[in-house]
XYZ file of N, CA and C in Angstrom:
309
model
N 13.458 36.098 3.223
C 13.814 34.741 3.633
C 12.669 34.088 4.403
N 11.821 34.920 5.267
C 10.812 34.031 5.519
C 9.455 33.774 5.157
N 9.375 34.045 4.071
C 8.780 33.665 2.721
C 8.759 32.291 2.064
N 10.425 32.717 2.002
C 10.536 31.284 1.371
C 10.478 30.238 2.863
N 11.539 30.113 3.833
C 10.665 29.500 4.451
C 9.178 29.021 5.298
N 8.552 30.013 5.036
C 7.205 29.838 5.492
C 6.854 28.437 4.056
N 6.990 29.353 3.070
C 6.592 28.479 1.597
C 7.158 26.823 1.654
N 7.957 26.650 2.063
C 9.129 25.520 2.434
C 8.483 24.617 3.446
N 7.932 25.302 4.507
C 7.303 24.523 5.950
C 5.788 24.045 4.935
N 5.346 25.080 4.558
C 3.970 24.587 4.009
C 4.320 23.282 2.760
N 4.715 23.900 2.110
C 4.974 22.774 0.916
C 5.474 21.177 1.870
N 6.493 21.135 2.776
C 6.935 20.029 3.220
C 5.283 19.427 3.897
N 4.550 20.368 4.505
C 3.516 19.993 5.484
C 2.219 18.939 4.626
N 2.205 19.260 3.395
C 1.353 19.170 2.016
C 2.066 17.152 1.901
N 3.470 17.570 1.195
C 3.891 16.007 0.411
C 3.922 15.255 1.761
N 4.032 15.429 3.064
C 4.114 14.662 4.059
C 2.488 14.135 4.350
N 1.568 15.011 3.973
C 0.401 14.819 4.349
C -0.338 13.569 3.052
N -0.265 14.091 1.758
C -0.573 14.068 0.480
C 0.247 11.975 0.646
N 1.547 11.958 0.772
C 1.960 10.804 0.975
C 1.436 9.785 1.985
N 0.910 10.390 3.712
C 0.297 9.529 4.204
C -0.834 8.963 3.725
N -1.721 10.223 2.555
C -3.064 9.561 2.263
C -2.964 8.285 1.006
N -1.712 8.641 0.338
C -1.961 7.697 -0.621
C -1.180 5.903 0.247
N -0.350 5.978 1.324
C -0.175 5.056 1.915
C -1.424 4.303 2.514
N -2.080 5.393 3.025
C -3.814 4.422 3.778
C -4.223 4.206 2.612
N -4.403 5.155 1.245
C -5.013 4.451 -0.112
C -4.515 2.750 -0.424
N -3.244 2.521 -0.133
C -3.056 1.433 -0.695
C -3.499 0.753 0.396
N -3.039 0.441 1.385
C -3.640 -0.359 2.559
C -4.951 -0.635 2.531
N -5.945 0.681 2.042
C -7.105 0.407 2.458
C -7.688 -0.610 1.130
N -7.432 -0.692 -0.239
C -7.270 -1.355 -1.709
C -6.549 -2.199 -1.018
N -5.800 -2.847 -0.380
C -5.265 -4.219 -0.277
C -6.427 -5.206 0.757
N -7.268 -4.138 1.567
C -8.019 -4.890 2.622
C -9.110 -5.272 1.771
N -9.581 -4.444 0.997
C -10.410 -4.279 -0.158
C -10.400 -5.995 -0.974
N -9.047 -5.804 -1.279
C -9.065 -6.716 -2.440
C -8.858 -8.255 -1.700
N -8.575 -8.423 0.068
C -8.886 -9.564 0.723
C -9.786 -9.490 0.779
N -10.957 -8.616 1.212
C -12.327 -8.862 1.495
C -12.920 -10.052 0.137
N -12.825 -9.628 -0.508
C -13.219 -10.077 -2.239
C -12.649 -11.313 -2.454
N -11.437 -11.606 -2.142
C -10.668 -12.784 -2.782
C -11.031 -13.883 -1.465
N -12.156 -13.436 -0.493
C -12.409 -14.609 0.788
C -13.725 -14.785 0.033
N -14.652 -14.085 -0.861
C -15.942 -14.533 -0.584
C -15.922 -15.039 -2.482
N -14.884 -15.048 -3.450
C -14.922 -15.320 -4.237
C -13.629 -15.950 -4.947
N -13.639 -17.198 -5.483
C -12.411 -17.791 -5.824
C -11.359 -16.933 -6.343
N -10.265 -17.163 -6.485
C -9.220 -16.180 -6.986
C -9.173 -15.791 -7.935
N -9.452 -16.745 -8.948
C -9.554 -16.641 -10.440
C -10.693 -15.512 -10.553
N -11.530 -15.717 -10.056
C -12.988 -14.421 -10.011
C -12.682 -13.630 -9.724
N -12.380 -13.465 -8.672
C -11.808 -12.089 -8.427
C -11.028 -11.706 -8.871
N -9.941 -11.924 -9.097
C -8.873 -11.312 -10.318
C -9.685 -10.934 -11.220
N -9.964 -11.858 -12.162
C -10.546 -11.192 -13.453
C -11.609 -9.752 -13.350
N -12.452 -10.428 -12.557
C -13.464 -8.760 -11.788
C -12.813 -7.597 -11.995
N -11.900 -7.818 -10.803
C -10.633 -6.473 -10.706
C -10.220 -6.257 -11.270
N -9.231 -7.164 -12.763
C -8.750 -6.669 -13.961
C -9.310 -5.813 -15.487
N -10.531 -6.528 -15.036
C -11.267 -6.307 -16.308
C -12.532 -5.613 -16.014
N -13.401 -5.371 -14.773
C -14.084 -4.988 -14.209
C -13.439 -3.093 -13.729
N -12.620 -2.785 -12.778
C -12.034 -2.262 -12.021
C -10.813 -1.609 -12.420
N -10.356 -2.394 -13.924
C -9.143 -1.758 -14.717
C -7.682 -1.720 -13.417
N -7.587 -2.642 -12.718
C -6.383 -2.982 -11.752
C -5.725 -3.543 -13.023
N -4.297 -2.938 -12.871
C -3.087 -3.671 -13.475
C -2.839 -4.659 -12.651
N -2.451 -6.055 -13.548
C -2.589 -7.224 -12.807
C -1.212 -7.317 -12.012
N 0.179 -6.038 -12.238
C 1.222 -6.379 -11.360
C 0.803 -5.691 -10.034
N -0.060 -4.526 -10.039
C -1.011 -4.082 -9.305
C -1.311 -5.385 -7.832
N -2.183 -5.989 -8.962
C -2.972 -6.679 -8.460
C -2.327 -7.971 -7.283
N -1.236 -8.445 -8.314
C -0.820 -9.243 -7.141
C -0.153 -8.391 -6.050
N 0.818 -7.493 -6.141
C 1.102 -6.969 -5.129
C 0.422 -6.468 -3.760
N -0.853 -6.163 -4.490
C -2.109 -5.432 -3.507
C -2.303 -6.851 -2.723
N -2.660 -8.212 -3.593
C -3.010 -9.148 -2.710
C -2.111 -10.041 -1.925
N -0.453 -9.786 -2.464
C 0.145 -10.140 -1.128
C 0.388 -9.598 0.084
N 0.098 -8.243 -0.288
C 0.028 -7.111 1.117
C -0.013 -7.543 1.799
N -1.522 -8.367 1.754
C -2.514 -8.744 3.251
C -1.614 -9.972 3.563
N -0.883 -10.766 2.879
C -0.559 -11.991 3.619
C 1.021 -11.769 3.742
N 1.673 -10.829 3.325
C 3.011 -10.668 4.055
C 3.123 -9.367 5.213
N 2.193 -8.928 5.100
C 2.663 -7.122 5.715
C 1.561 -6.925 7.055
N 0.653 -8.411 7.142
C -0.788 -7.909 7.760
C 0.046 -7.644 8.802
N -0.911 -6.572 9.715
C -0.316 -6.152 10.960
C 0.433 -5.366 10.695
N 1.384 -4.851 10.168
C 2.045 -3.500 9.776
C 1.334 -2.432 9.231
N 0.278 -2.654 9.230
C -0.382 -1.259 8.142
C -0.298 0.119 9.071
N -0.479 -0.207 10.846
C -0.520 1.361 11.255
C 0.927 1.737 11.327
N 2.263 0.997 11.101
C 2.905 1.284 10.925
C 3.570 2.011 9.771
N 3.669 1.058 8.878
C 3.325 1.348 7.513
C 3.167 3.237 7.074
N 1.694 3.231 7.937
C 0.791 4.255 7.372
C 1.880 5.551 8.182
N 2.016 5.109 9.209
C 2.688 6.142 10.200
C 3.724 6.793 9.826
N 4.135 5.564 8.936
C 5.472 5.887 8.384
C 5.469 6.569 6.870
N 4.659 6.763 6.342
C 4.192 6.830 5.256
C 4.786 6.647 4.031
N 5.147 5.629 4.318
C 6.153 4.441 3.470
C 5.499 4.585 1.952
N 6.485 4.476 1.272
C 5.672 5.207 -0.519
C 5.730 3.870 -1.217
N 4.812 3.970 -2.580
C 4.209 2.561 -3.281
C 5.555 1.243 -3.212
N 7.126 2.022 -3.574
C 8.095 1.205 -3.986
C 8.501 0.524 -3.034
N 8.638 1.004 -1.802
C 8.695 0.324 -0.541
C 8.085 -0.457 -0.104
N 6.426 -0.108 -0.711
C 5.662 -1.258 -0.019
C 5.798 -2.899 -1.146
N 6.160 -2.292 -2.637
C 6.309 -2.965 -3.128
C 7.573 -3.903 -3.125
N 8.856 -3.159 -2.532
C 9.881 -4.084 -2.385
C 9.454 -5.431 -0.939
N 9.193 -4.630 -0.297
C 8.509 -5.453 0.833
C 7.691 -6.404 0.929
N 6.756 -6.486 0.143
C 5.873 -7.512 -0.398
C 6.542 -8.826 -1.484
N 7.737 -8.327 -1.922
C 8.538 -8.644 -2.998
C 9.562 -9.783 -2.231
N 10.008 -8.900 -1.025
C 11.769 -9.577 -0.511
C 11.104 -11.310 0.151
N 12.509 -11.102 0.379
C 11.949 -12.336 1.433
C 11.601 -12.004 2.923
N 11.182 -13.407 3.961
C 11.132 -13.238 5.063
C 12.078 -12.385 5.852
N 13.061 -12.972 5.650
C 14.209 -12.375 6.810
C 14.595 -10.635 5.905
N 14.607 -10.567 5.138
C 14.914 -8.941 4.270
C 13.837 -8.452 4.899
N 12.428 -8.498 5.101
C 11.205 -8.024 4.863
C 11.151 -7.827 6.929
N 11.788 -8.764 7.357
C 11.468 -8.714 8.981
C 12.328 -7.491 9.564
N 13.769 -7.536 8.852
C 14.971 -7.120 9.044
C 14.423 -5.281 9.246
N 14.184 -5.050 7.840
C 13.575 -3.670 7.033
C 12.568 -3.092 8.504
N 11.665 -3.949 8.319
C 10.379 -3.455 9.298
C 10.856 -3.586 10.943
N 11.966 -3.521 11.565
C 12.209 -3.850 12.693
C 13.613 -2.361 13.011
């Protein structure tokens, strides 16, 4: 038995870890893709990223509303290590769903 739970603590220690990195992955691709969309019209940059960068364009918008619905939540976010669908419903809801959720 403590085998398996040793195996159990490790494995949980892994997807808890493995999930925070892909949460800073997206955060850090959403800061990414503001940096870009300030120093180049939207239309440019999109296309860049789509066709350049191979971003799926539902990708794409989601990544770029990040920054303008979620800014300021990211160390939370990350802390929390909130997974793609979450960040995507969140970016998705409205104000008051989206304030409600994060509070």
């Amino acid at each position: 038995m403590n085998e398996t739970a040793a195996a159990l603590k490790k494995a949980k220690e892994q997807i808890v870890k493995l999930r925070k990195a892909m949460t800073e992955k997206f955060v850090t691709l959403a800061q990414e893709i503001e940096k870009l969309e300030a120093h180049l019209p939207i239309e440019d940059s999109r296309e860049f990223l789509v066709v350049r960068c191979g971003l799926p364009l539902s990708e794409l918008k989601m990544s770029s509303q990040f920054s303008k619905k979620l800014k300021g939540y990211e160390e939370l976010l990350q802390d929390r290590s909130v997974s793609y669908d979450v960040l995507r419903g969140l970016v998705t809801s409205n104000t008051t769903v989206r304030e409600l959720a994060l509070a």
